[in-house]
CSV table of C-alpha atoms in Angstrom, one decimal:
chain,number,residue,atom,x,y,z
J,82,ALA,CA,18.8,2.6,-0.7
J,83,ARG,CA,16.9,5.5,0.7
J,84,PHE,CA,13.7,5.3,3.2
J,85,THR,CA,11.0,7.3,2.6
J,86,THR,CA,8.2,6.8,5.2
J,87,SER,CA,6.3,3.9,6.1
J,88,GLY,CA,2.9,3.9,7.8
J,89,VAL,CA,-0.3,0.7,8.8
J,90,ALA,CA,-3.2,1.2,6.1
J,91,THR,CA,-6.5,0.0,6.2
J,92,ILE,CA,-8.6,-1.4,3.3
J,93,THR,CA,-11.8,-1.9,5.2
J,94,ALA,CA,-14.5,-4.8,5.5
J,95,GLY,CA,-15.3,-5.6,1.4
J,96,SER,CA,-13.0,-3.5,-0.1
J,97,THR,CA,-9.9,-4.2,-1.9
J,98,SER,CA,-7.7,-1.5,-2.0
J,99,LYS,CA,-6.1,1.6,-0.1
J,100,VAL,CA,-4.9,5.6,-2.0
J,101,ILE,CA,-2.3,6.7,0.9
J,102,ASP,CA,-1.0,9.3,0.2
J,103,PRO,CA,2.7,9.5,1.4
J,104,GLY,CA,3.2,13.0,2.6
J,105,THR,CA,6.2,13.0,0.2
J,106,ASN,CA,7.5,13.1,-4.2
J,107,VAL,CA,6.5,10.1,-5.5
J,108,THR,CA,8.3,8.9,-9.0
J,109,SER,CA,9.2,6.3,-11.6
J,110,GLY,CA,11.7,4.5,-8.8
J,111,THR,CA,9.6,4.6,-6.0
J,112,PHE,CA,9.3,1.4,-4.8
J,113,VAL,CA,6.4,0.1,-1.8
J,114,LEU,CA,6.5,-3.2,0.5
J,115,LEU,CA,4.3,-4.8,1.9
J,116,THR,CA,2.8,-6.9,4.5
J,117,PRO,CA,-0.4,-7.6,6.1
J,118,LYS,CA,-0.8,-7.7,9.3
J,119,ALA,CA,-3.8,-10.9,9.6
J,120,ASN,CA,-3.8,-13.9,7.5
J,121,ILE,CA,-4.8,-13.1,4.0
J,122,GLY,CA,-5.4,-16.2,2.8
J,123,THR,CA,-4.2,-17.1,-1.0
J,124,ARG,CA,-5.4,-13.3,-1.7
J,125,ALA,CA,-2.2,-11.5,-3.7
J,126,LEU,CA,-1.6,-8.0,-1.9
J,127,TRP,CA,0.7,-5.1,-4.1
J,128,PHE,CA,1.1,-1.1,-4.7
J,129,THR,CA,0.5,1.3,-7.7
J,130,THR,CA,1.6,4.5,-8.3
J,131,SER,CA,0.9,8.4,-8.3
J,132,THR,CA,3.4,10.5,-9.6
J,133,THR,CA,1.0,13.4,-10.4
J,134,ASN,CA,-0.5,12.9,-7.3
J,135,ASP,CA,2.1,12.0,-5.0
J,136,ARG,CA,-0.2,9.5,-4.0
J,137,ILE,CA,0.2,5.3,-3.8
J,138,THR,CA,-2.5,2.6,-3.7
J,139,ILE,CA,-2.4,-0.3,-2.3
J,140,HIS,CA,-3.9,-3.4,-3.8
J,141,MET,CA,-5.7,-7.2,-2.8
J,142,SER,CA,-6.9,-9.7,-4.3
J,143,SER,CA,-10.2,-9.8,-3.2
J,144,ALA,CA,-12.2,-8.7,-0.9
J,145,ARG,CA,-12.7,-9.7,2.8
J,146,SER,CA,-15.4,-10.1,5.5
J,147,SER,CA,-13.2,-7.8,7.3
J,148,SER,CA,-11.0,-5.0,6.9
J,149,THR,CA,-7.2,-5.7,7.0
J,150,LYS,CA,-4.8,-3.7,8.4
J,151,VAL,CA,-1.5,-3.9,6.1
J,152,ALA,CA,2.2,-2.9,7.3
J,153,TRP,CA,4.0,-0.1,4.0
J,154,LEU,CA,7.1,0.6,3.7
J,155,MET,CA,8.3,3.9,0.8
J,156,LEU,CA,11.6,3.8,-0.6
J,157,GLY,CA,13.2,4.9,-3.2
């Protein structure tokens, strides 16, 4: 595996996603590991990629009343 880049994103209160520009190429083989830095209960986290814009988007299944920090590690 090639470790490309990582960071911490904040999904703001009342929102369900955050777009990230990792500063490197995003390909169809890009994989992102996500770790919430708060208890998100039964909510799901997942990512989508945009190879056209070289961006990833972190999604959460429902909004929280407070901001949620999510650590991310992009592979590939």
